[in-house]
PDB file of C-alpha atoms in Angstrom:
ATOM      1  CA  MET A   1     -87.996 -57.999  -4.888  1.00 46.00           C
ATOM      2  CA  THR A   2     -85.185 -55.644  -3.824  1.00 64.00           C
ATOM      3  CA  SER A   3     -82.488 -54.920  -6.379  1.00 91.00           C
ATOM      4  CA  THR A   4     -80.095 -53.138  -4.000  1.00 96.00           C
ATOM      5  CA  VAL A   5     -78.637 -53.629  -0.533  1.00 98.00           C
ATOM      6  CA  SER A   6     -77.443 -50.981   1.918  1.00 98.00           C
ATOM      7  CA  THR A   7     -73.704 -50.960   2.610  1.00 98.00           C
ATOM      8  CA  ALA A   8     -71.340 -48.841   4.685  1.00 98.00           C
ATOM      9  CA  ARG A   9     -70.766 -46.645   1.611  1.00 98.00           C
ATOM     10  CA  GLY A  10     -74.375 -46.514   0.455  1.00 97.00           C
ATOM     11  CA  PRO A  11     -76.775 -48.660  -1.580  1.00 98.00           C
ATOM     12  CA  VAL A  12     -75.282 -51.153  -4.038  1.00 98.00           C
ATOM     13  CA  ALA A  13     -77.065 -52.913  -6.886  1.00 97.00           C
ATOM     14  CA  ARG A  14     -77.255 -56.686  -6.793  1.00 97.00           C
ATOM     15  CA  GLN A  15     -75.201 -57.096  -9.965  1.00 96.00           C
ATOM     16  CA  GLU A  16     -72.392 -54.964  -8.498  1.00 97.00           C
ATOM     17  CA  LEU A  17     -71.783 -57.068  -5.379  1.00 98.00           C
ATOM     18  CA  GLY A  18     -69.338 -59.404  -7.110  1.00 98.00           C
ATOM     19  CA  THR A  19     -67.722 -62.158  -5.077  1.00 98.00           C
ATOM     20  CA  VAL A  20     -69.116 -62.124  -1.534  1.00 98.00           C
ATOM     21  CA  LEU A  21     -67.905 -63.301   1.867  1.00 99.00           C
ATOM     22  CA  PRO A  22     -71.317 -63.600   3.569  1.00 98.00           C
ATOM     23  CA  HIS A  23     -70.271 -64.151   7.201  1.00 98.00           C
ATOM     24  CA  GLU A  24     -67.344 -62.142   8.546  1.00 98.00           C
ATOM     25  CA  HIS A  25     -66.393 -59.607  11.212  1.00 98.00           C
ATOM     26  CA  LEU A  26     -64.141 -56.565  10.809  1.00 98.00           C
ATOM     27  CA  PHE A  27     -63.934 -54.940  14.247  1.00 98.00           C
ATOM     28  CA  ILE A  28     -65.260 -57.114  17.066  1.00 98.00           C
ATOM     29  CA  ASN A  29     -65.104 -57.422  20.856  1.00 96.00           C
ATOM     30  CA  LEU A  30     -65.466 -61.031  22.042  1.00 97.00           C
ATOM     31  CA  MET A  31     -63.482 -60.499  25.232  1.00 95.00           C
ATOM     32  CA  ARG A  32     -66.363 -61.665  27.417  1.00 94.00           C
ATOM     33  CA  GLU A  33     -65.382 -65.166  26.278  1.00 95.00           C
ATOM     34  CA  ARG A  34     -61.936 -64.701  24.692  1.00 94.00           C
ATOM     35  CA  ARG A  35     -59.789 -62.539  26.940  1.00 94.00           C
ATOM     36  CA  ALA A  36     -56.505 -62.969  25.065  1.00 92.00           C
ATOM     37  CA  ASP A  37     -57.740 -63.352  21.502  1.00 96.00           C
ATOM     38  CA  GLY A  38     -61.133 -61.717  21.207  1.00 96.00           C
ATOM     39  CA  LEU A  39     -60.549 -58.088  20.264  1.00 97.00           C
ATOM     40  CA  ILE A  40     -59.950 -56.953  16.682  1.00 97.00           C
ATOM     41  CA  ALA A  41     -59.687 -53.168  16.711  1.00 96.00           C
ATOM     42  CA  ASP A  42     -56.639 -52.126  14.661  1.00 96.00           C
ATOM     43  CA  GLU A  43     -57.711 -50.272  11.522  1.00 97.00           C
ATOM     44  CA  THR A  44     -54.429 -50.646   9.633  1.00 97.00           C
ATOM     45  CA  THR A  45     -54.353 -54.389  10.214  1.00 97.00           C
ATOM     46  CA  VAL A  46     -57.986 -54.881   9.172  1.00 98.00           C
ATOM     47  CA  THR A  47     -57.445 -52.824   6.026  1.00 98.00           C
ATOM     48  CA  GLU A  48     -54.366 -54.851   5.074  1.00 98.00           C
ATOM     49  CA  GLU A  49     -56.164 -58.126   5.787  1.00 98.00           C
ATOM     50  CA  LEU A  50     -59.137 -57.179   3.610  1.00 98.00           C
ATOM     51  CA  ASN A  51     -56.878 -56.031   0.799  1.00 98.00           C
ATOM     52  CA  VAL A  52     -55.958 -59.707   0.367  1.00 98.00           C
ATOM     53  CA  PHE A  53     -59.593 -60.441  -0.516  1.00 98.00           C
ATOM     54  CA  THR A  54     -59.711 -57.409  -2.791  1.00 98.00           C
ATOM     55  CA  ALA A  55     -56.610 -58.640  -4.643  1.00 98.00           C
ATOM     56  CA  LEU A  56     -58.359 -61.984  -5.201  1.00 98.00           C
ATOM     57  CA  GLY A  57     -61.192 -60.172  -6.988  1.00 97.00           C
ATOM     58  CA  GLY A  58     -63.429 -59.850  -3.924  1.00 98.00           C
ATOM     59  CA  GLY A  59     -66.304 -57.400  -4.055  1.00 98.00           C
ATOM     60  CA  THR A  60     -68.381 -57.573  -0.879  1.00 98.00           C
ATOM     61  CA  VAL A  61     -68.001 -58.546   2.779  1.00 98.00           C
ATOM     62  CA  VAL A  62     -70.985 -59.029   5.088  1.00 99.00           C
ATOM     63  CA  ASP A  63     -70.020 -57.827   8.569  1.00 98.00           C
ATOM     64  CA  LEU A  64     -72.330 -59.602  11.008  1.00 98.00           C
ATOM     65  CA  THR A  65     -71.117 -57.810  14.132  1.00 98.00           C
ATOM     66  CA  THR A  66     -74.260 -57.073  16.117  1.00 96.00           C
ATOM     67  CA  ALA A  67     -74.831 -54.567  18.923  1.00 94.00           C
ATOM     68  CA  GLU A  68     -73.294 -56.401  21.876  1.00 94.00           C
ATOM     69  CA  LEU A  69     -70.029 -57.118  20.021  1.00 95.00           C
ATOM     70  CA  THR A  70     -69.233 -53.514  19.069  1.00 95.00           C
ATOM     71  CA  PRO A  71     -68.491 -51.389  22.182  1.00 92.00           C
ATOM     72  CA  GLY A  72     -64.713 -51.112  22.416  1.00 92.00           C
ATOM     73  CA  ALA A  73     -64.300 -52.664  18.946  1.00 95.00           C
ATOM     74  CA  SER A  74     -62.919 -49.671  17.061  1.00 93.00           C
ATOM     75  CA  PRO A  75     -59.544 -47.957  16.855  1.00 92.00           C
ATOM     76  CA  ASP A  76     -60.887 -44.830  18.591  1.00 85.00           C
ATOM     77  CA  ALA A  77     -62.830 -46.601  21.345  1.00 79.00           C
ATOM     78  CA  GLY A  78     -63.226 -44.272  24.301  1.00 71.00           C
ATOM     79  CA  ALA A  79     -63.313 -41.139  22.189  1.00 69.00           C
ATOM     80  CA  SER A  80     -67.024 -40.858  22.891  1.00 65.00           C
ATOM     81  CA  PRO A  81     -69.424 -42.567  25.297  1.00 69.00           C
ATOM     82  CA  PRO A  82     -70.675 -45.976  24.124  1.00 67.00           C
ATOM     83  CA  PRO A  83     -74.343 -46.349  23.234  1.00 68.00           C
ATOM     84  CA  PRO A  84     -76.832 -47.531  25.860  1.00 69.00           C
ATOM     85  CA  PRO A  85     -76.612 -51.301  26.491  1.00 66.00           C
ATOM     86  CA  GLY A  86     -78.546 -53.380  23.997  1.00 67.00           C
ATOM     87  CA  ALA A  87     -79.747 -50.593  21.763  1.00 78.00           C
ATOM     88  CA  SER A  88     -77.627 -50.778  18.602  1.00 91.00           C
ATOM     89  CA  ARG A  89     -74.109 -50.930  17.205  1.00 93.00           C
ATOM     90  CA  ASP A  90     -71.567 -48.540  18.678  1.00 93.00           C
ATOM     91  CA  PRO A  91     -71.340 -45.677  16.153  1.00 92.00           C
ATOM     92  CA  ALA A  92     -67.534 -45.675  16.451  1.00 93.00           C
ATOM     93  CA  ASN A  93     -67.556 -49.273  15.214  1.00 95.00           C
ATOM     94  CA  VAL A  94     -69.811 -48.450  12.265  1.00 96.00           C
ATOM     95  CA  LEU A  95     -67.713 -45.461  11.212  1.00 95.00           C
ATOM     96  CA  ALA A  96     -64.509 -47.517  11.428  1.00 97.00           C
ATOM     97  CA  VAL A  97     -66.069 -50.100   9.111  1.00 98.00           C
ATOM     98  CA  ARG A  98     -67.018 -47.342   6.659  1.00 98.00           C
ATOM     99  CA  ARG A  99     -63.447 -46.010   6.627  1.00 98.00           C
ATOM    100  CA  VAL A 100     -62.090 -49.478   5.875  1.00 98.00           C
ATOM    101  CA  ALA A 101     -64.666 -49.949   3.112  1.00 98.00           C
ATOM    102  CA  GLU A 102     -63.546 -46.678   1.565  1.00 98.00           C
ATOM    103  CA  ALA A 103     -59.867 -47.589   1.878  1.00 98.00           C
ATOM    104  CA  THR A 104     -60.252 -51.046   0.322  1.00 98.00           C
ATOM    105  CA  GLY A 105     -62.956 -50.297  -2.225  1.00 98.00           C
ATOM    106  CA  LEU A 106     -65.045 -53.166  -0.865  1.00 98.00           C
ATOM    107  CA  HIS A 107     -68.785 -53.084  -0.314  1.00 98.00           C
ATOM    108  CA  VAL A 108     -69.385 -53.889   3.370  1.00 98.00           C
ATOM    109  CA  VAL A 109     -72.909 -54.884   4.393  1.00 98.00           C
ATOM    110  CA  LEU A 110     -73.524 -54.175   8.075  1.00 98.00           C
ATOM    111  CA  GLY A 111     -75.578 -56.405  10.340  1.00 98.00           C
ATOM    112  CA  THR A 112     -78.025 -55.294  13.004  1.00 98.00           C
ATOM    113  CA  GLY A 113     -79.916 -57.053  15.775  1.00 97.00           C
ATOM    114  CA  HIS A 114     -78.686 -58.932  18.827  1.00 97.00           C
ATOM    115  CA  TYR A 115     -76.184 -61.738  19.260  1.00 97.00           C
ATOM    116  CA  ARG A 116     -76.686 -64.560  21.802  1.00 97.00           C
ATOM    117  CA  ASP A 117     -76.402 -65.404  25.481  1.00 96.00           C
ATOM    118  CA  PRO A 118     -74.199 -64.651  27.428  1.00 94.00           C
ATOM    119  CA  PHE A 119     -73.587 -61.420  25.504  1.00 96.00           C
ATOM    120  CA  LEU A 120     -77.199 -60.205  25.669  1.00 95.00           C
ATOM    121  CA  ASP A 121     -78.013 -57.523  28.226  1.00 91.00           C
ATOM    122  CA  ARG A 122     -80.705 -59.370  30.145  1.00 90.00           C
ATOM    123  CA  ASP A 123     -81.949 -56.285  31.976  1.00 90.00           C
ATOM    124  CA  TRP A 124     -82.422 -54.466  28.658  1.00 91.00           C
ATOM    125  CA  PHE A 125     -84.251 -57.438  27.178  1.00 91.00           C
ATOM    126  CA  ASP A 126     -86.461 -57.746  30.244  1.00 90.00           C
ATOM    127  CA  ARG A 127     -87.536 -54.114  29.733  1.00 91.00           C
ATOM    128  CA  HIS A 128     -88.221 -54.364  25.987  1.00 92.00           C
ATOM    129  CA  GLY A 129     -90.905 -56.371  24.260  1.00 94.00           C
ATOM    130  CA  VAL A 130     -90.547 -58.043  20.895  1.00 97.00           C
ATOM    131  CA  ASP A 131     -92.139 -55.203  18.953  1.00 97.00           C
ATOM    132  CA  ALA A 132     -89.890 -52.597  20.574  1.00 96.00           C
ATOM    133  CA  ILE A 133     -86.785 -54.628  19.718  1.00 96.00           C
ATOM    134  CA  ALA A 134     -88.037 -55.091  16.157  1.00 97.00           C
ATOM    135  CA  GLU A 135     -88.619 -51.349  15.790  1.00 96.00           C
ATOM    136  CA  GLU A 136     -84.986 -50.603  16.635  1.00 96.00           C
ATOM    137  CA  ILE A 137     -83.791 -53.190  14.100  1.00 97.00           C
ATOM    138  CA  VAL A 138     -86.026 -51.643  11.439  1.00 97.00           C
ATOM    139  CA  ARG A 139     -84.689 -48.189  12.325  1.00 96.00           C
ATOM    140  CA  ASP A 140     -81.101 -49.377  11.719  1.00 97.00           C
ATOM    141  CA  LEU A 141     -82.173 -50.804   8.356  1.00 98.00           C
ATOM    142  CA  THR A 142     -84.247 -47.872   7.124  1.00 97.00           C
ATOM    143  CA  GLU A 143     -82.911 -44.742   8.856  1.00 96.00           C
ATOM    144  CA  GLY A 144     -79.406 -45.776   9.860  1.00 96.00           C
ATOM    145  CA  PHE A 145     -77.460 -46.486  13.028  1.00 95.00           C
ATOM    146  CA  PRO A 146     -77.816 -43.595  15.510  1.00 92.00           C
ATOM    147  CA  GLY A 147     -74.771 -41.347  15.622  1.00 90.00           C
ATOM    148  CA  THR A 148     -73.410 -42.380  12.213  1.00 93.00           C
ATOM    149  CA  GLY A 149     -74.948 -39.808   9.902  1.00 93.00           C
ATOM    150  CA  GLY A 150     -77.299 -42.327   8.323  1.00 95.00           C
ATOM    151  CA  VAL A 151     -75.121 -45.389   7.692  1.00 97.00           C
ATOM    152  CA  ARG A 152     -77.686 -48.178   7.278  1.00 98.00           C
ATOM    153  CA  ALA A 153     -77.650 -51.847   8.087  1.00 98.00           C
ATOM    154  CA  GLY A 154     -78.261 -54.191   5.169  1.00 98.00           C
ATOM    155  CA  VAL A 155     -78.919 -57.493   6.931  1.00 98.00           C
ATOM    156  CA  ILE A 156     -80.281 -58.746  10.267  1.00 98.00           C
ATOM    157  CA  GLY A 157     -77.661 -60.747  12.086  1.00 97.00           C
ATOM    158  CA  GLU A 158     -76.000 -62.530  13.337  1.00 97.00           C
ATOM    159  CA  VAL A 159     -78.764 -63.394  15.781  1.00 98.00           C
ATOM    160  CA  GLY A 160     -78.834 -66.751  17.441  1.00 96.00           C
ATOM    161  CA  CYS A 161     -78.349 -69.219  20.231  1.00 98.00           C
ATOM    162  CA  ASP A 162     -75.577 -70.018  22.643  1.00 98.00           C
ATOM    163  CA  LYS A 163     -76.545 -73.638  23.275  1.00 98.00           C
ATOM    164  CA  TRP A 164     -78.741 -76.433  21.913  1.00 98.00           C
ATOM    165  CA  TYR A 165     -81.958 -74.582  22.749  1.00 98.00           C
ATOM    166  CA  ILE A 166     -83.356 -71.070  22.352  1.00 98.00           C
ATOM    167  CA  SER A 167     -83.279 -69.147  25.644  1.00 96.00           C
ATOM    168  CA  ALA A 168     -86.027 -66.723  26.655  1.00 95.00           C
ATOM    169  CA  ALA A 169     -84.003 -63.639  25.710  1.00 95.00           C
ATOM    170  CA  GLU A 170     -82.815 -65.253  22.481  1.00 97.00           C
ATOM    171  CA  GLU A 171     -86.436 -66.054  21.632  1.00 97.00           C
ATOM    172  CA  ARG A 172     -87.407 -62.380  21.945  1.00 96.00           C
ATOM    173  CA  SER A 173     -84.406 -61.431  19.830  1.00 97.00           C
ATOM    174  CA  MET A 174     -85.264 -63.894  17.070  1.00 98.00           C
ATOM    175  CA  ARG A 175     -88.968 -63.059  17.063  1.00 98.00           C
ATOM    176  CA  ALA A 176     -87.982 -59.413  16.713  1.00 98.00           C
ATOM    177  CA  ALA A 177     -85.686 -60.323  13.807  1.00 98.00           C
ATOM    178  CA  ALA A 178     -88.536 -62.069  11.997  1.00 98.00           C
ATOM    179  CA  ARG A 179     -90.921 -59.167  12.561  1.00 98.00           C
ATOM    180  CA  ALA A 180     -88.267 -56.726  11.348  1.00 98.00           C
ATOM    181  CA  GLN A 181     -87.793 -58.864   8.236  1.00 98.00           C
ATOM    182  CA  ARG A 182     -91.508 -58.704   7.488  1.00 98.00           C
ATOM    183  CA  VAL A 183     -91.377 -54.905   7.602  1.00 97.00           C
ATOM    184  CA  SER A 184     -88.024 -54.310   5.899  1.00 97.00           C
ATOM    185  CA  GLY A 185     -87.549 -57.303   3.609  1.00 97.00           C
ATOM    186  CA  ALA A 186     -83.985 -57.762   4.907  1.00 98.00           C
ATOM    187  CA  ALA A 187     -82.293 -61.153   5.086  1.00 98.00           C
ATOM    188  CA  ILE A 188     -81.611 -62.836   8.443  1.00 98.00           C
ATOM    189  CA  HIS A 189     -78.361 -64.583   9.316  1.00 98.00           C
ATOM    190  CA  THR A 190     -78.248 -66.733  12.461  1.00 98.00           C
ATOM    191  CA  HIS A 191     -75.649 -68.147  14.825  1.00 98.00           C
ATOM    192  CA  ALA A 192     -76.265 -71.861  15.373  1.00 98.00           C
ATOM    193  CA  ALA A 193     -72.973 -73.514  16.280  1.00 98.00           C
ATOM    194  CA  ARG A 194     -72.188 -77.072  17.435  1.00 97.00           C
ATOM    195  CA  TRP A 195     -75.772 -78.273  17.943  1.00 98.00           C
ATOM    196  CA  PRO A 196     -78.602 -78.592  15.364  1.00 98.00           C
ATOM    197  CA  VAL A 197     -80.508 -75.656  16.857  1.00 98.00           C
ATOM    198  CA  GLY A 198     -80.871 -74.083  13.404  1.00 98.00           C
ATOM    199  CA  LEU A 199     -83.962 -76.228  12.837  1.00 98.00           C
ATOM    200  CA  ALA A 200     -85.628 -74.753  15.930  1.00 98.00           C
ATOM    201  CA  GLN A 201     -84.559 -71.312  14.761  1.00 98.00           C
ATOM    202  CA  LEU A 202     -86.307 -71.867  11.436  1.00 98.00           C
ATOM    203  CA  ASP A 203     -89.436 -73.051  13.264  1.00 98.00           C
ATOM    204  CA  LEU A 204     -89.456 -69.893  15.383  1.00 98.00           C
ATOM    205  CA  LEU A 205     -88.694 -67.490  12.540  1.00 98.00           C
ATOM    206  CA  THR A 206     -91.335 -68.963  10.235  1.00 98.00           C
ATOM    207  CA  SER A 207     -93.921 -68.979  13.053  1.00 98.00           C
ATOM    208  CA  GLU A 208     -93.493 -65.185  13.070  1.00 98.00           C
ATOM    209  CA  GLY A 209     -93.962 -64.945   9.320  1.00 97.00           C
ATOM    210  CA  GLY A 210     -90.263 -64.976   8.456  1.00 97.00           C
ATOM    211  CA  ASP A 211     -89.321 -66.138   4.971  1.00 98.00           C
ATOM    212  CA  PRO A 212     -87.034 -69.201   5.132  1.00 98.00           C
ATOM    213  CA  THR A 213     -85.665 -68.414   1.657  1.00 98.00           C
ATOM    214  CA  ARG A 214     -84.266 -65.179   3.136  1.00 98.00           C
ATOM    215  CA  VAL A 215     -82.676 -66.911   6.140  1.00 98.00           C
ATOM    216  CA  ALA A 216     -79.122 -68.217   6.431  1.00 98.00           C
ATOM    217  CA  ILE A 217     -78.418 -70.668   9.243  1.00 98.00           C
ATOM    218  CA  GLY A 218     -74.876 -70.012  10.345  1.00 98.00           C
ATOM    219  CA  HIS A 219     -72.130 -72.428  11.279  1.00 98.00           C
ATOM    220  CA  CYS A 220     -73.759 -75.572   9.910  1.00 98.00           C
ATOM    221  CA  ASP A 221     -70.225 -76.859   9.323  1.00 98.00           C
ATOM    222  CA  THR A 222     -69.687 -77.056  13.091  1.00 98.00           C
ATOM    223  CA  VAL A 223     -72.658 -79.423  13.548  1.00 98.00           C
ATOM    224  CA  THR A 224     -71.981 -83.141  13.109  1.00 94.00           C
ATOM    225  CA  ALA A 225     -75.597 -84.375  13.331  1.00 96.00           C
ATOM    226  CA  PRO A 226     -76.179 -86.580  10.236  1.00 95.00           C
ATOM    227  CA  GLY A 227     -78.334 -84.968   7.554  1.00 96.00           C
ATOM    228  CA  TYR A 228     -78.592 -81.627   9.360  1.00 98.00           C
ATOM    229  CA  ALA A 229     -77.331 -79.421   6.534  1.00 98.00           C
ATOM    230  CA  GLU A 230     -79.590 -81.069   3.968  1.00 98.00           C
ATOM    231  CA  ARG A 231     -82.624 -80.661   6.247  1.00 98.00           C
ATOM    232  CA  ILE A 232     -81.870 -76.939   6.438  1.00 98.00           C
ATOM    233  CA  ALA A 233     -81.563 -76.732   2.648  1.00 98.00           C
ATOM    234  CA  ARG A 234     -84.775 -78.691   2.036  1.00 98.00           C
ATOM    235  CA  ARG A 235     -86.650 -76.040   4.002  1.00 98.00           C
ATOM    236  CA  GLY A 236     -85.407 -73.403   1.587  1.00 98.00           C
ATOM    237  CA  ALA A 237     -82.880 -71.745   3.901  1.00 98.00           C
ATOM    238  CA  TYR A 238     -79.205 -71.166   3.233  1.00 98.00           C
ATOM    239  CA  VAL A 239     -76.603 -73.478   4.768  1.00 99.00           C
ATOM    240  CA  GLY A 240     -73.711 -71.561   6.262  1.00 98.00           C
ATOM    241  CA  ILE A 241     -70.474 -73.477   5.730  1.00 98.00           C
ATOM    242  CA  ASP A 242     -68.890 -70.417   7.177  1.00 98.00           C
ATOM    243  CA  THR A 243     -66.201 -71.271   9.714  1.00 98.00           C
ATOM    244  CA  ILE A 244     -63.616 -72.109   7.044  1.00 98.00           C
ATOM    245  CA  ASN A 245     -60.865 -70.543   9.128  1.00 95.00           C
ATOM    246  CA  THR A 246     -58.400 -73.414   9.425  1.00 93.00           C
ATOM    247  CA  ASP A 247     -56.307 -75.339   6.938  1.00 93.00           C
ATOM    248  CA  HIS A 248     -56.239 -78.432   9.167  1.00 95.00           C
ATOM    249  CA  PRO A 249     -56.561 -81.308   6.648  1.00 96.00           C
ATOM    250  CA  GLY A 250     -59.339 -83.099   8.528  1.00 96.00           C
ATOM    251  CA  GLU A 251     -61.433 -79.968   8.993  1.00 97.00           C
ATOM    252  CA  VAL A 252     -60.986 -78.909   5.383  1.00 98.00           C
ATOM    253  CA  ARG A 253     -61.811 -82.409   4.123  1.00 97.00           C
ATOM    254  CA  ARG A 254     -65.027 -82.502   6.169  1.00 97.00           C
ATOM    255  CA  ARG A 255     -66.197 -79.135   4.856  1.00 98.00           C
ATOM    256  CA  VAL A 256     -65.322 -80.045   1.269  1.00 98.00           C
ATOM    257  CA  GLY A 257     -67.428 -83.171   1.738  1.00 98.00           C
ATOM    258  CA  MET A 258     -70.352 -81.104   3.033  1.00 98.00           C
ATOM    259  CA  VAL A 259     -70.269 -78.862  -0.034  1.00 98.00           C
ATOM    260  CA  LEU A 260     -70.111 -81.762  -2.460  1.00 98.00           C
ATOM    261  CA  ASP A 261     -72.874 -83.683  -0.660  1.00 98.00           C
ATOM    262  CA  LEU A 262     -75.184 -80.669  -0.862  1.00 98.00           C
ATOM    263  CA  VAL A 263     -74.390 -80.094  -4.531  1.00 98.00           C
ATOM    264  CA  ARG A 264     -75.029 -83.755  -5.379  1.00 98.00           C
ATOM    265  CA  ALA A 265     -78.330 -83.606  -3.490  1.00 98.00           C
ATOM    266  CA  GLY A 266     -79.459 -80.697  -5.660  1.00 98.00           C
ATOM    267  CA  HIS A 267     -78.883 -77.894  -3.144  1.00 98.00           C
ATOM    268  CA  ILE A 268     -76.133 -75.852  -4.796  1.00 98.00           C
ATOM    269  CA  ASP A 269     -78.348 -72.748  -4.523  1.00 98.00           C
ATOM    270  CA  ASN A 270     -78.430 -73.032  -0.721  1.00 98.00           C
ATOM    271  CA  ILE A 271     -74.699 -73.022   0.073  1.00 99.00           C
ATOM    272  CA  LEU A 272     -72.784 -70.086   1.554  1.00 99.00           C
ATOM    273  CA  LEU A 273     -69.006 -70.137   2.108  1.00 99.00           C
ATOM    274  CA  SER A 274     -67.162 -67.837   4.501  1.00 98.00           C
ATOM    275  CA  HIS A 275     -64.477 -67.706   7.215  1.00 98.00           C
ATOM    276  CA  ASP A 276     -66.173 -66.044  10.226  1.00 98.00           C
ATOM    277  CA  VAL A 277     -62.976 -64.187  11.077  1.00 98.00           C
ATOM    278  CA  CYS A 278     -63.566 -63.001  14.635  1.00 98.00           C
ATOM    279  CA  LEU A 279     -60.312 -63.629  16.545  1.00 98.00           C
ATOM    280  CA  VAL A 280     -56.870 -62.068  16.307  1.00 97.00           C
ATOM    281  CA  SER A 281     -55.330 -65.511  15.782  1.00 97.00           C
ATOM    282  CA  GLN A 282     -57.424 -65.967  12.610  1.00 98.00           C
ATOM    283  CA  LEU A 283     -55.792 -62.989  10.898  1.00 98.00           C
ATOM    284  CA  ARG A 284     -52.958 -63.609   8.449  1.00 97.00           C
ATOM    285  CA  ALA A 285     -50.773 -61.217  10.418  1.00 95.00           C
ATOM    286  CA  HIS A 286     -51.010 -63.608  13.371  1.00 96.00           C
ATOM    287  CA  GLY A 287     -50.677 -66.897  11.511  1.00 95.00           C
ATOM    288  CA  GLY A 288     -54.298 -67.487  10.487  1.00 95.00           C
ATOM    289  CA  GLY A 289     -55.927 -67.741   7.081  1.00 96.00           C
ATOM    290  CA  GLY A 290     -57.522 -64.301   7.152  1.00 98.00           C
ATOM    291  CA  TYR A 291     -60.145 -63.340   4.581  1.00 98.00           C
ATOM    292  CA  GLY A 292     -58.496 -65.131   1.656  1.00 98.00           C
ATOM    293  CA  PHE A 293     -58.523 -68.856   2.402  1.00 98.00           C
ATOM    294  CA  VAL A 294     -61.964 -69.629   0.951  1.00 98.00           C
ATOM    295  CA  HIS A 295     -60.846 -68.322  -2.449  1.00 98.00           C
ATOM    296  CA  THR A 296     -57.374 -69.892  -2.376  1.00 98.00           C
ATOM    297  CA  GLY A 297     -56.700 -73.120  -0.476  1.00 97.00           C
ATOM    298  CA  PHE A 298     -60.334 -74.114   0.071  1.00 98.00           C
ATOM    299  CA  ARG A 299     -61.271 -73.435  -3.536  1.00 98.00           C
ATOM    300  CA  GLU A 300     -58.331 -75.537  -4.715  1.00 98.00           C
ATOM    301  CA  ARG A 301     -59.433 -78.467  -2.573  1.00 98.00           C
ATOM    302  CA  LEU A 302     -63.035 -78.174  -3.783  1.00 98.00           C
ATOM    303  CA  LEU A 303     -61.956 -78.224  -7.428  1.00 98.00           C
ATOM    304  CA  ALA A 304     -59.613 -81.144  -6.798  1.00 98.00           C
ATOM    305  CA  ALA A 305     -62.558 -83.030  -5.233  1.00 98.00           C
ATOM    306  CA  GLY A 306     -64.771 -82.541  -8.284  1.00 98.00           C
ATOM    307  CA  LEU A 307     -66.532 -79.179  -8.000  1.00 98.00           C
ATOM    308  CA  ASP A 308     -66.053 -77.127 -11.143  1.00 97.00           C
ATOM    309  CA  ALA A 309     -65.026 -73.477 -11.284  1.00 98.00           C
ATOM    310  CA  GLY A 310     -68.445 -72.349 -12.476  1.00 98.00           C
ATOM    311  CA  GLU A 311     -70.132 -74.043  -9.533  1.00 98.00           C
ATOM    312  CA  PHE A 312     -67.728 -72.360  -7.107  1.00 98.00           C
ATOM    313  CA  GLU A 313     -68.460 -68.988  -8.679  1.00 98.00           C
ATOM    314  CA  HIS A 314     -72.208 -69.654  -8.426  1.00 98.00           C
ATOM    315  CA  ILE A 315     -71.870 -70.415  -4.710  1.00 98.00           C
ATOM    316  CA  THR A 316     -69.711 -67.385  -3.923  1.00 98.00           C
ATOM    317  CA  ARG A 317     -71.435 -64.805  -6.154  1.00 98.00           C
ATOM    318  CA  ALA A 318     -75.010 -65.737  -7.048  1.00 98.00           C
ATOM    319  CA  ASN A 319     -76.059 -67.309  -3.751  1.00 98.00           C
ATOM    320  CA  PRO A 320     -75.147 -64.471  -1.348  1.00 98.00           C
ATOM    321  CA  ALA A 321     -76.425 -61.860  -3.803  1.00 98.00           C
ATOM    322  CA  ARG A 322     -79.786 -63.651  -3.943  1.00 98.00           C
ATOM    323  CA  LEU A 323     -79.925 -63.827  -0.137  1.00 98.00           C
ATOM    324  CA  LEU A 324     -79.169 -60.134   0.264  1.00 98.00           C
ATOM    325  CA  CYS A 325     -81.238 -58.751  -2.588  1.00 95.00           C
ATOM    326  CA  SER A 326     -84.070 -61.121  -3.534  1.00 74.00           C
TER     327      SER A 326
END
C-alpha cells in the first residue's frame, strides 16, 4: 500500500489530499479536433479558475493531460523545442502546471502515458513495443518528466479509446499502462466516452495483470447503455461521472440519477465526480462552469435528490484518495 502520491510540488500524504477533482486538465492542446475552442494556455486565467476550487475548500486536482495533448499547451510555448513525438509530456507544460500549483496552493497530480487515436503518433507507436512504452511511463512516475528537474507523474492517464473498440495503437498503449502499473503501483485512468468500451478496457488491462481496483473508467456518464456503470463498479473499478461541465437541467438530472443509482446498488465506494475541463468554453471566464460546479450546483442537486452531505464528502474525498494511494 502506498501512503503518498507524487504531485507537481512533491509527494503528498493520502490524508493531506483533501477534496479531490480526479479528472481535469489545466493546460491542454486539443486543436487537432477543436480548432476554435481546444487550447487552454493562459496561466493567469487557469490560476484564477482554480482559485474558485481552492475557495470552496478544494485540495487536489488530477491533471490527466497526457503526452500528445501538451506540446503548445503552455504560456511559454515556443521558448524551447518540443519533446520528440510520443515520448512524454512537454516539459514547458509540466513546469506551467507546477507554477499554478504553487500559486494556488493546490496539490496537482500529473498524468503520464498516451491519449487515444487520432492524437497518437502512429509512426512512434509502430517503432516502439509495449515494454518500451511501459518503461517510459515508469520513468515519468519514478524519475520524473525529462527536462523538468524531476517533477514526477502520480497517475497513468488518461489513456483510452477513440471509438467503440480498441485500435492497434491504443492496445499497445493500454498494455503498456498495465505493465507500468505492475511495476510502479500507480493508478490508471482511462478515456472511454460515448460507447461502453470501458468493459473491453478492463478486460485488456486485467489480462496484463492490471488491478481493476486501481483503475478508473472515465466518462461513464457519457454512455447510455443500460447497466454499464454498475457493471464497471461490480468489477471493482471506479466509475467516472466526470464530464459534469454543463448545468443543462436534463444532463444534470441524468448524472444525479447515475450517482443515486450506484449508491443504492451499494457502489458508493466506486464513484468519482469531476468536470473534465478541457475547452476554453468550459472556463468560467468564458461562460462555463469551470472547476467549481461539482461542489456548488451539482452538489446542491445531489443533496436535494436524497444524497446526504457525508456521502458527498465520501465520494469526493475518500474515493479519489483511495484510488491514488491504495
